[in-house]
Amino acid sequence: MVRRDTVEQYYQMAQKITSANQKRSGTIRHNLASSLDYDYVTWRLGGEGLLKKKYHQIYQMLQETRCQDLKMAEKGGCPDGGCGSKGSETDGTGLTDAMNIRTLNFHPRTTLESTSCMDLTRENPSIVIIGDVSDVASKKSVDGFAVNDNDSSYLAGGIKVPAACLIKEQERRFLAASTFYWTEQDEEGRILLRSKTDVSDVLKVIGASTLVESMTVEAPVPVRHTGGQKTTIYYNRKGVLDDSLWDYYYENVATTSEKINIHMPFKGSVTFSKGFAPKTPPYIDRNKEFYFYIENEKNGVANFNLSQMSAISLSVSGRTLSWEFPTDWKTTIAKKALTGASQLTFYCRMHIMTDSGISVPLTIQSNNLDHEDPSYAKIPKIDILWGCFAKDTYITMAGGSRKMVCEVRPGEQVRTRGGSCKVEDLIQGPEERLFLIRTARGNEIRLTENHPLLTTEGMKMAKDLTWGSILEMEYGRDTIEELHLVEYHDTVYSLLLADEALLIADGFFAGDFKAQNRAMKEAEAAAKEEKNRKLAPFQEELNELVASLAEEKGERHEREYGERSL
């Protein structure tokens, strides 16, 4: 067995960690200059003795990290600029890392479930999550998990336990704690092993009932195609078929060359069970953890700006509370995260105070988790789209004729690299500047920076092309001789095809609207081919250790509750 300590000792240490930071819940970044943090971090990994004896690479990296933290402590600093509690960034300045317990759900007739995720803004050589859900009264772990991945930026893990084996008393209380590990490089090139712990609020279960009767999310959900698999939002790109392909549309959304402001609705209501009602006047309990963001599983998360909290509308009618958040989040997201290749995940966890003094957590998200817990709601994922050609760009039609892109209409057939395809919509919107590309043979095109063109090296966005790049053209290959930004201040257009294809624009093979939004993600993935080879021994040790921890947690659960059945 990997573990030499008892679950009760672990539980008590988790409580000390949170108490030391004066928080009953929330995310805590560990500073290994603190003996309490160091003991906890090594404990989670099986104990200092085990690491020192068997896992030398992991132990050495922890010592390097501790040495760095001690040096910073002598100078009055903390790792990463802050010690103790450190939750999600909420100042509205772009994408950030997210490491937190996403759900702690219970339904008396089905299961107790908890999930934890880490979503980083960059690929990391090694990431780990070690988590447990504990019974507060007995201080025993109900179940736990340990997962890891190499050369990744996203990881998730969790537990799922039948409720029947847990309901033994009138009132039960559960607590989730997850510790996240990742590697980072310091200024001198040393690889350090950093960590955070997220501790959930206590989940109270009163007999076979729940505190929430029902919850409804009105937005963001598909409104044009009820029951759709995704919610589509257009920014600054209105289609000729205004109401056929998008669910929400926002004009004049501020953008820069790298980022775009987030506009998105969030509206819904919750009805509490009999005997409970929202406190009047209603409010979101800010003493508890509050998470509200959208994420891309390869680029991190963009948080709702907390400066907008005062603009949230809350109202009460009997046992029902309704909310509506401002559509302008006052935050930005990197354009590279807005790709057709991957929809965005919506996530909100907020606590509503009841008149009985109990703060009730509500979770709304759009991942793959379904649960019967009425305080949990799953909604479809989000697509945000934009980007286009100059209006005088000529498109080759299926019959060989040419039309300006602004004159092409839905239902018409355009020629593609492999044949022809029907146009579903014409997307349009304002643009201040465009990239002008001129080839050695004199062909010229103007298009937005993120529009992809076909090169001998595959699809590349306009902003990633250089002088000398070789393009695949309708008439053969051609070389870029001129590439620069030009003033435009007019409307741009893009075609949305029935199937993703390469259309012909001014003789260039160019992606349609779907391909354009997909290209940014593919370009980023192509840039991450090389792995950090010197970390291979560390990664091998970590793989072995995490597998041992996962096995031990499974055996412990079976001793207490019987064989895992889910």
Coordinates of C-alpha atoms in Angstrom, one line a residue:
M1 CA 0.0 0.0 0.0
V2 CA 1.1 3.6 -0.7
R3 CA -0.5 5.3 2.2
R4 CA 0.9 4.9 5.8
D5 CA -1.4 7.5 7.4
T6 CA -5.1 7.3 8.4
V7 CA -7.9 9.0 6.6
E8 CA -8.8 10.8 9.8
Q9 CA -5.3 12.4 10.0
Y10 CA -5.6 13.5 6.4
Y11 CA -9.1 15.0 7.1
Q12 CA -7.8 16.9 10.1
M13 CA -4.9 18.2 8.1
A14 CA -7.2 19.5 5.4
Q15 CA -9.2 21.3 8.0
K16 CA -6.0 22.9 9.4
I17 CA -5.0 24.0 5.9
T18 CA -8.4 25.8 5.4
S19 CA -8.5 27.2 8.9
A20 CA -5.0 28.6 8.6
N21 CA -6.2 30.5 5.5
Q22 CA -9.3 31.7 7.4
K23 CA -11.5 30.0 4.7
R24 CA -14.0 27.2 5.2
S25 CA -13.9 26.6 1.5
G26 CA -12.1 27.8 -1.6
T27 CA -8.8 27.3 -3.4
I28 CA -5.5 27.6 -1.5
R29 CA -2.2 27.8 -3.3
H30 CA 0.5 25.9 -1.3
N31 CA 3.6 27.7 -0.1
L32 CA 6.1 24.9 0.7
A33 CA 8.0 27.4 3.0
S34 CA 5.2 26.6 5.4
S35 CA 5.8 23.2 7.2
L36 CA 2.0 22.7 7.3
D37 CA 1.7 23.1 3.6
Y38 CA 4.8 20.9 2.9
D39 CA 3.5 18.1 5.2
Y40 CA 0.1 18.2 3.5
V41 CA 1.4 18.3 -0.1
T42 CA 3.8 15.3 0.6
W43 CA 1.1 13.5 2.6
R44 CA -1.3 13.6 -0.4
L45 CA 1.4 11.9 -2.4
G46 CA 1.9 9.1 0.0
G47 CA 4.2 10.7 2.6
E48 CA 7.7 12.1 2.6
G49 CA 9.2 8.8 3.7
L50 CA 7.7 6.9 0.7
L51 CA 8.7 9.7 -1.8
K52 CA 12.3 9.8 -0.4
K53 CA 12.7 6.0 -0.6
K54 CA 10.9 5.1 -3.8
Y55 CA 10.1 8.2 -5.9
H56 CA 13.4 10.1 -6.1
Q57 CA 12.5 12.3 -9.0
I58 CA 9.3 13.5 -7.4
Y59 CA 11.0 14.0 -4.0
Q60 CA 13.9 16.0 -5.6
M61 CA 11.5 18.3 -7.4
L62 CA 9.5 19.0 -4.2
Q63 CA 12.8 19.9 -2.5
E64 CA 13.7 22.3 -5.3
T65 CA 10.3 23.8 -4.9
R66 CA 10.6 24.1 -1.2
C67 CA 14.0 25.7 -1.5
Q68 CA 12.7 28.3 -3.9
D69 CA 9.7 29.1 -1.6
L70 CA 12.1 29.4 1.4
K71 CA 14.2 31.9 -0.5
M72 CA 11.2 33.9 -1.5
A73 CA 9.9 33.9 2.1
E74 CA 13.3 35.3 3.3
K75 CA 12.7 38.2 0.8
G76 CA 9.1 38.6 2.0
G77 CA 7.6 37.1 -1.1
C78 CA 5.3 34.2 -2.0
P79 CA 5.2 31.8 -4.9
D80 CA 3.5 33.3 -8.0
G81 CA 3.0 36.6 -6.2
G82 CA 0.6 35.4 -3.5
C83 CA 0.2 33.0 -0.5
G84 CA -2.8 31.3 0.9
S85 CA -6.2 31.6 -0.7
K86 CA -6.1 32.2 -4.4
G87 CA -9.2 31.7 -6.4
S88 CA -10.0 32.4 -10.0
E89 CA -9.0 35.7 -11.4
T90 CA -12.0 38.0 -11.8
D91 CA -10.7 41.3 -13.1
G92 CA -11.9 40.6 -16.6
T93 CA -8.4 40.5 -18.2
G94 CA -8.4 37.5 -20.4
L95 CA -7.9 33.8 -20.0
T96 CA -6.6 32.3 -16.7
D97 CA -6.0 28.9 -15.2
A98 CA -8.8 27.1 -13.3
M99 CA -8.4 24.4 -10.7
N100 CA -11.5 23.6 -8.6
I101 CA -14.1 21.2 -7.5
R102 CA -16.8 21.6 -10.1
T103 CA -19.6 19.5 -8.6
L104 CA -20.6 17.9 -5.3
N105 CA -24.1 16.5 -6.1
F106 CA -26.4 14.2 -4.1
H107 CA -29.8 12.7 -4.7
P108 CA -31.2 10.3 -2.1
R109 CA -32.5 7.8 -4.6
T110 CA -29.4 7.7 -6.9
T111 CA -25.8 8.8 -6.2
L112 CA -23.4 11.1 -4.4
E113 CA -21.0 12.5 -7.1
S114 CA -18.1 14.9 -7.2
T115 CA -16.0 16.1 -10.1
S116 CA -12.8 18.1 -10.1
C117 CA -11.1 19.8 -13.1
M118 CA -8.0 21.7 -13.9
D119 CA -7.9 23.7 -17.1
L120 CA -4.6 25.5 -17.9
T121 CA -3.8 28.2 -20.4
R122 CA -0.9 26.3 -21.7
E123 CA 0.1 22.6 -22.1
N124 CA 1.9 21.3 -19.1
P125 CA 4.4 18.4 -18.9
S126 CA 2.7 16.8 -15.9
I127 CA -0.7 17.5 -14.2
V128 CA -2.3 15.6 -11.3
I129 CA -5.5 15.7 -9.3
I130 CA -5.9 13.7 -6.0
G131 CA -9.3 14.0 -4.4
D132 CA -11.6 12.6 -1.7
V133 CA -15.1 13.1 -0.5
S134 CA -15.4 12.6 3.3
D135 CA -18.1 12.0 5.8
V136 CA -17.9 15.1 8.1
A137 CA -19.2 13.2 11.2
S138 CA -16.9 10.1 11.0
K139 CA -14.0 12.0 9.3
K140 CA -13.7 9.0 7.0
S141 CA -13.3 9.1 3.2
V142 CA -16.4 7.9 1.3
D143 CA -14.4 7.5 -1.8
G144 CA -11.4 9.1 -3.6
F145 CA -9.6 9.2 -6.9
A146 CA -6.1 10.0 -8.3
V147 CA -5.6 10.9 -11.9
N148 CA -2.8 12.4 -14.0
D149 CA -1.8 13.2 -17.5
N150 CA 1.4 14.2 -19.3
D151 CA 1.8 17.0 -21.9
S152 CA -1.7 18.2 -21.4
S153 CA -3.6 21.3 -20.3
Y154 CA -6.8 19.7 -19.2
L155 CA -7.6 17.0 -16.6
A156 CA -10.7 15.8 -14.8
G157 CA -11.5 13.2 -12.1
G158 CA -14.2 12.3 -9.6
I159 CA -16.2 9.8 -7.6
K160 CA -19.6 8.3 -7.9
V161 CA -21.1 6.4 -5.0
P162 CA -24.6 4.8 -4.7
A163 CA -26.7 6.9 -2.3
A164 CA -28.2 3.7 -0.7
C165 CA -25.0 2.9 1.1
L166 CA -24.7 6.4 2.6
I167 CA -28.2 7.2 4.0
K168 CA -27.9 5.9 7.6
E169 CA -29.0 8.9 9.6
Q170 CA -31.5 11.8 9.5
E171 CA -28.8 14.3 8.6
R172 CA -25.5 13.6 6.7
R173 CA -22.8 16.0 5.8
F174 CA -20.1 15.5 3.2
L175 CA -17.0 17.5 2.3
A176 CA -14.9 17.3 -0.9
A177 CA -11.2 18.2 -1.0
S178 CA -9.0 18.0 -4.1
T179 CA -5.3 18.8 -4.5
F180 CA -3.9 19.8 -7.9
Y181 CA -0.3 19.5 -9.0
W182 CA 1.5 20.9 -12.0
T183 CA 5.0 21.7 -13.1
E184 CA 6.5 25.1 -13.9
Q185 CA 9.9 26.5 -14.7
D186 CA 11.5 29.2 -12.6
E187 CA 13.7 32.0 -13.9
E188 CA 16.9 29.9 -13.6
G189 CA 15.4 27.0 -15.6
R190 CA 14.6 24.7 -12.7
I191 CA 11.5 22.6 -12.9
L192 CA 9.2 23.0 -9.8
L193 CA 6.2 21.1 -8.7
R194 CA 3.4 23.5 -7.7
S195 CA 0.1 22.7 -6.0
K196 CA -3.2 24.0 -4.9
T197 CA -6.0 22.5 -2.8
D198 CA -9.7 23.2 -3.3
V199 CA -12.1 22.4 -0.4
S200 CA -15.8 22.4 -1.0
D201 CA -18.6 23.7 1.2
V202 CA -20.2 21.1 3.4
L203 CA -23.0 19.4 1.6
K204 CA -25.9 18.9 4.0
V205 CA -28.4 16.0 3.3
I206 CA -31.5 16.0 5.4
G207 CA -33.0 12.5 5.4
A208 CA -34.3 11.5 2.0
S209 CA -35.1 15.1 0.8
T210 CA -33.1 17.8 -0.9
L211 CA -33.1 21.6 -0.2
V212 CA -33.9 22.4 -3.8
E213 CA -37.2 21.3 -5.5
S214 CA -36.3 22.4 -9.0
M215 CA -34.1 24.7 -11.1
T216 CA -34.6 26.1 -14.6
V217 CA -32.1 27.8 -16.9
E218 CA -33.6 30.1 -19.5
A219 CA -30.4 31.4 -21.0
P220 CA -27.9 30.6 -22.5
V221 CA -29.8 27.7 -24.2
P222 CA -30.7 27.0 -27.9
V223 CA -33.6 29.3 -28.7
R224 CA -33.8 28.8 -32.5
H225 CA -33.5 25.0 -32.4
T226 CA -35.1 23.8 -29.2
G227 CA -33.3 20.7 -27.9
G228 CA -30.1 21.5 -29.9
Q229 CA -26.7 20.2 -29.0
K230 CA -25.1 23.7 -28.7
T231 CA -25.9 27.3 -28.2
T232 CA -24.6 29.6 -31.0
I233 CA -23.7 33.2 -30.4
Y234 CA -22.6 35.6 -33.2
Y235 CA -20.5 38.7 -32.6
N236 CA -20.5 41.5 -35.1
R237 CA -21.4 39.1 -37.9
K238 CA -25.1 39.2 -38.8
G239 CA -26.3 36.7 -41.4
V240 CA -28.8 37.2 -44.2
L241 CA -30.8 34.4 -42.6
D242 CA -30.9 36.4 -39.3
D243 CA -32.9 33.9 -37.3
S244 CA -31.9 30.5 -38.7
L245 CA -28.4 29.7 -37.4
W246 CA -27.8 31.7 -34.3
D247 CA -29.4 31.8 -30.9
Y248 CA -28.0 35.1 -29.7
Y249 CA -26.5 38.0 -31.7
Y250 CA -24.5 41.0 -30.4
E251 CA -23.5 44.0 -32.5
N252 CA -20.5 46.3 -31.8
V253 CA -18.7 43.9 -29.5
A254 CA -15.3 45.4 -28.8
T255 CA -12.3 43.5 -30.1
T256 CA -8.5 43.8 -30.3
S257 CA -6.1 41.9 -32.5
E258 CA -5.9 39.2 -29.8
K259 CA -9.0 39.4 -27.7
I260 CA -12.8 39.9 -27.8
N261 CA -15.2 41.1 -25.2
I262 CA -17.6 38.5 -23.8
H263 CA -21.3 39.1 -24.2
M264 CA -23.6 36.2 -23.1
P265 CA -26.9 36.0 -21.2
F266 CA -27.4 34.1 -18.0
K267 CA -31.0 33.9 -16.7
G268 CA -32.9 31.3 -14.6
S269 CA -34.7 30.5 -11.4
V270 CA -34.6 28.0 -8.5
T271 CA -37.5 26.8 -6.3
F272 CA -36.6 25.6 -2.8
S273 CA -38.3 22.7 -1.1
K274 CA -41.1 23.2 1.4
G275 CA -39.9 24.7 4.6
F276 CA -37.2 26.8 2.8
A277 CA -37.4 30.1 1.0
P278 CA -34.9 32.7 -0.3
K279 CA -33.8 35.3 2.1
T280 CA -35.4 38.7 1.5
P281 CA -33.9 40.8 0.1
P282 CA -32.2 38.0 -1.9
Y283 CA -28.5 37.9 -2.4
I284 CA -25.7 35.6 -3.6
D285 CA -23.6 34.5 -0.6
R286 CA -20.2 36.0 -1.3
N287 CA -18.8 34.4 1.8
K288 CA -18.9 31.1 -0.1
E289 CA -17.0 30.3 -3.3
F290 CA -18.3 31.9 -6.4
Y291 CA -17.3 30.7 -9.9
F292 CA -18.7 31.9 -13.1
Y293 CA -16.8 31.5 -16.4
I294 CA -16.6 30.0 -19.8
E295 CA -13.7 27.7 -20.7
N296 CA -11.9 26.1 -23.6
E297 CA -10.3 22.8 -22.6
K298 CA -6.9 23.9 -24.1
N299 CA -6.8 27.6 -23.3
G300 CA -8.1 28.1 -19.7
V301 CA -11.1 30.1 -18.6
A302 CA -12.5 33.6 -19.0
N303 CA -14.2 34.8 -15.7
F304 CA -17.2 37.0 -15.3
N305 CA -15.9 40.3 -14.0
L306 CA -16.9 40.7 -10.3
S307 CA -17.3 44.4 -10.8
Q308 CA -20.6 43.5 -12.5
M309 CA -22.0 41.8 -9.4
S310 CA -24.1 44.9 -8.5
A311 CA -25.7 44.7 -11.9
I312 CA -27.2 41.2 -11.3
S313 CA -31.0 41.2 -11.0
L314 CA -32.5 39.0 -8.3
S315 CA -36.2 38.7 -7.4
V316 CA -38.3 36.5 -5.1
S317 CA -41.8 35.0 -5.4
G318 CA -42.7 32.7 -2.6
R319 CA -40.1 29.8 -2.6
T320 CA -38.7 30.8 -6.0
L321 CA -35.7 33.0 -6.7
S322 CA -35.1 34.3 -10.2
W323 CA -31.8 35.7 -11.5
E324 CA -30.6 37.6 -14.6
F325 CA -26.9 38.5 -15.0
P326 CA -25.8 41.4 -17.3
T327 CA -25.0 40.2 -20.8
D328 CA -21.8 42.3 -20.9
W329 CA -19.3 40.4 -18.7
K330 CA -16.7 43.3 -18.8
T331 CA -14.1 40.6 -19.5
T332 CA -12.2 39.4 -22.5
I333 CA -11.3 36.1 -24.1
A334 CA -8.4 35.3 -26.5
K335 CA -9.7 34.8 -30.0
K336 CA -7.7 31.6 -30.3
A337 CA -10.2 30.1 -27.8
L338 CA -13.1 30.8 -30.2
T339 CA -12.8 28.0 -32.7
G340 CA -15.2 25.8 -34.5
A341 CA -13.2 22.8 -33.5
S342 CA -14.2 23.0 -29.8
Q343 CA -17.3 24.5 -28.2
L344 CA -16.9 26.5 -25.0
T345 CA -18.0 25.0 -21.6
F346 CA -20.3 27.2 -19.5
Y347 CA -19.8 27.0 -15.7
C348 CA -21.4 28.7 -12.7
R349 CA -21.4 27.8 -9.0
M350 CA -23.1 30.2 -6.7
H351 CA -24.7 30.1 -3.3
I352 CA -28.1 31.5 -2.4
M353 CA -28.9 32.3 1.2
T354 CA -32.2 31.0 2.5
D355 CA -34.4 32.5 5.3
S356 CA -33.3 29.6 7.6
G357 CA -29.7 30.7 7.4
I358 CA -28.6 27.8 5.2
S359 CA -26.5 28.8 2.1
V360 CA -27.5 26.5 -0.8
P361 CA -25.1 25.9 -3.7
L362 CA -26.4 25.9 -7.2
T363 CA -24.3 24.5 -10.1
I364 CA -25.0 25.1 -13.8
Q365 CA -22.6 23.8 -16.4
S366 CA -22.3 22.3 -19.9
N367 CA -20.0 19.4 -19.6
N368 CA -21.0 15.7 -20.1
L369 CA -22.2 15.1 -16.5
D370 CA -25.9 14.3 -15.9
H371 CA -27.3 14.1 -12.4
E372 CA -30.7 14.0 -10.7
D373 CA -29.7 16.5 -8.1
P374 CA -32.2 19.4 -8.5
S375 CA -29.6 22.0 -7.5
Y376 CA -27.6 21.0 -10.6
A377 CA -28.4 21.9 -14.2
K378 CA -26.7 20.8 -17.4
I379 CA -27.0 23.1 -20.5
P380 CA -25.6 22.8 -24.0
K381 CA -22.1 24.0 -24.8
I382 CA -21.4 27.4 -26.4
D383 CA -20.2 28.4 -29.9
I384 CA -19.0 32.0 -30.5
L385 CA -18.2 32.8 -34.1
W386 CA -17.0 35.7 -36.3
G387 CA -14.5 36.6 -39.1
C388 CA -14.6 37.3 -42.9
F389 CA -13.4 38.6 -46.4
A390 CA -13.5 42.1 -47.8
K391 CA -16.8 42.8 -49.6
D392 CA -15.1 43.0 -53.1
T393 CA -13.6 39.5 -52.8
Y394 CA -14.8 37.3 -55.8
I395 CA -16.1 33.8 -55.1
T396 CA -16.0 31.1 -57.8
M397 CA -19.5 29.6 -58.2
A398 CA -20.2 26.0 -59.0
G399 CA -20.8 26.7 -62.7
G400 CA -17.5 28.6 -63.0
S401 CA -18.8 32.1 -62.9
R402 CA -17.6 34.6 -60.3
K403 CA -19.6 36.7 -57.8
M404 CA -18.6 39.3 -55.2
V405 CA -18.9 37.7 -51.8
C406 CA -21.5 40.3 -50.7
E407 CA -23.8 39.2 -53.6
V408 CA -23.7 35.5 -52.9
R409 CA -27.0 34.3 -51.4
P410 CA -28.1 31.2 -49.3
G411 CA -29.0 28.3 -51.4
E412 CA -26.5 29.0 -54.1
Q413 CA -23.7 26.5 -55.0
V414 CA -20.1 27.5 -54.8
R415 CA -17.1 25.7 -56.2
T416 CA -14.8 24.0 -53.7
R417 CA -11.5 22.3 -53.9
G418 CA -13.2 18.9 -54.1
G419 CA -16.3 19.8 -56.0
S420 CA -19.2 22.1 -54.9
C421 CA -21.2 22.9 -51.8
K422 CA -24.4 24.8 -50.9
V423 CA -24.2 28.1 -49.1
E424 CA -26.2 28.1 -45.9
D425 CA -25.7 31.7 -44.8
L426 CA -23.8 34.9 -45.6
I427 CA -22.2 36.3 -42.4
Q428 CA -21.4 39.9 -42.3
G429 CA -20.1 42.6 -39.9
P430 CA -17.8 45.7 -39.6
E431 CA -14.0 45.6 -39.6
E432 CA -11.5 48.3 -39.2
R433 CA -8.3 46.7 -40.7
L434 CA -7.6 43.7 -42.9
F435 CA -4.6 41.7 -44.1
L436 CA -3.6 42.3 -47.7
I437 CA -1.9 39.4 -49.4
R438 CA -0.3 39.8 -52.8
T439 CA 1.4 36.9 -54.7
A440 CA 4.3 36.7 -57.1
R441 CA 1.8 36.3 -60.0
G442 CA -0.1 39.3 -58.9
N443 CA -3.1 37.7 -57.2
E444 CA -4.4 39.8 -54.3
I445 CA -6.9 39.2 -51.5
R446 CA -8.0 41.1 -48.3
L447 CA -9.3 39.2 -45.4
T448 CA -9.5 39.2 -41.6
E449 CA -6.4 38.0 -39.6
N450 CA -7.9 34.7 -38.5
H451 CA -9.1 33.6 -41.9
P452 CA -7.3 30.4 -43.1
L453 CA -5.7 29.9 -46.5
L454 CA -4.3 26.7 -47.9
T455 CA -0.5 26.5 -48.0
T456 CA 2.0 23.8 -48.9
E457 CA 2.3 23.3 -45.1
G458 CA -1.5 23.0 -44.6
M459 CA -4.1 25.5 -43.4
K460 CA -2.7 28.7 -41.9
M461 CA -4.4 31.9 -40.7
A462 CA -3.6 35.1 -42.5
K463 CA -1.7 36.5 -39.5
D464 CA 0.6 33.4 -39.4
L465 CA 1.7 33.7 -43.0
T466 CA 5.0 35.3 -43.9
W467 CA 6.8 36.7 -47.0
G468 CA 7.8 33.7 -49.0
S469 CA 5.0 31.4 -47.8
I470 CA 3.9 29.1 -50.6
L471 CA 0.1 29.0 -51.3
E472 CA -2.0 26.4 -53.0
M473 CA -4.0 28.4 -55.6
E474 CA -6.7 27.5 -58.1
Y475 CA -4.1 27.7 -60.9
G476 CA -1.2 26.0 -59.0
R477 CA 1.3 27.2 -56.4
D478 CA 2.2 30.8 -55.8
T479 CA 4.5 32.6 -53.4
I480 CA 3.6 35.6 -51.1
E481 CA 5.5 38.7 -52.0
E482 CA 3.5 41.2 -50.0
L483 CA 1.7 40.9 -46.7
H484 CA 0.6 43.7 -44.4
L485 CA -2.3 45.3 -42.7
V486 CA -4.4 47.9 -44.5
E487 CA -7.2 50.3 -43.4
Y488 CA -10.7 49.1 -44.3
H489 CA -13.5 50.6 -42.2
D490 CA -16.3 48.7 -44.0
T491 CA -18.3 45.5 -43.9
V492 CA -16.7 42.1 -44.3
Y493 CA -18.4 38.9 -45.4
S494 CA -18.0 35.1 -45.0
L495 CA -19.9 32.2 -46.3
L496 CA -21.2 29.4 -44.1
L497 CA -21.3 26.2 -46.2
A498 CA -23.5 23.2 -45.6
D499 CA -20.3 21.1 -45.2
E500 CA -16.9 22.5 -44.1
A501 CA -14.9 22.9 -47.3
L502 CA -12.3 25.1 -49.1
L503 CA -14.0 27.6 -51.3
I504 CA -12.2 29.6 -54.0
A505 CA -11.8 33.4 -53.2
D506 CA -9.9 35.5 -55.7
G507 CA -8.2 32.3 -56.8
F508 CA -7.1 31.4 -53.2
F509 CA -8.2 28.2 -51.5
A510 CA -9.8 29.6 -48.4
G511 CA -11.7 28.2 -45.5
D512 CA -15.4 28.9 -45.1
F513 CA -16.8 30.4 -41.8
K514 CA -16.6 27.0 -40.0
A515 CA -13.1 26.3 -41.2
Q516 CA -12.0 29.8 -40.3
N517 CA -13.0 29.4 -36.7
R518 CA -11.5 25.9 -36.6
A519 CA -8.1 26.9 -38.0
M520 CA -6.9 28.8 -34.9
K521 CA -7.1 25.7 -32.7
E522 CA -5.3 23.5 -35.3
A523 CA -2.5 26.1 -35.7
E524 CA -1.9 26.1 -32.0
A525 CA -1.9 22.3 -31.8
A526 CA 0.6 22.0 -34.6
A527 CA 3.0 24.3 -32.6
K528 CA 3.1 21.9 -29.7
E529 CA 4.8 18.9 -31.2
E530 CA 8.0 18.8 -29.1
K531 CA 7.9 17.4 -25.6
N532 CA 10.2 18.1 -22.7
R533 CA 12.4 14.9 -22.8
K534 CA 14.3 15.6 -19.7
L535 CA 11.1 15.2 -17.6
A536 CA 10.5 11.7 -18.9
P537 CA 12.0 10.0 -15.7
F538 CA 9.8 12.2 -13.5
Q539 CA 6.7 11.5 -15.6
E540 CA 7.3 7.8 -15.3
E541 CA 7.6 8.0 -11.5
L542 CA 4.5 10.1 -11.4
N543 CA 2.5 7.7 -13.5
E544 CA 3.4 4.8 -11.2
L545 CA 2.7 6.8 -8.0
V546 CA -0.7 8.1 -9.1
A547 CA -1.7 4.6 -10.2
S548 CA -0.8 3.2 -6.8
L549 CA -2.8 6.0 -5.0
A550 CA -5.8 5.3 -7.2
E551 CA -5.6 1.6 -6.4
E552 CA -5.3 2.3 -2.6
K553 CA -8.3 4.6 -2.7
G554 CA -10.4 2.0 -4.4
E555 CA -9.5 -0.8 -2.0
R556 CA -10.3 1.5 1.0
H557 CA -13.7 2.3 -0.4
E558 CA -14.4 -1.4 -0.9
R559 CA -13.4 -2.1 2.7
E560 CA -15.9 0.5 4.0
Y561 CA -18.8 0.3 1.6
G562 CA -18.3 -2.8 -0.6
E563 CA -17.3 -3.2 -4.2
R564 CA -17.7 -0.1 -6.4
S565 CA -20.8 -0.7 -8.5
L566 CA -20.8 2.5 -10.6

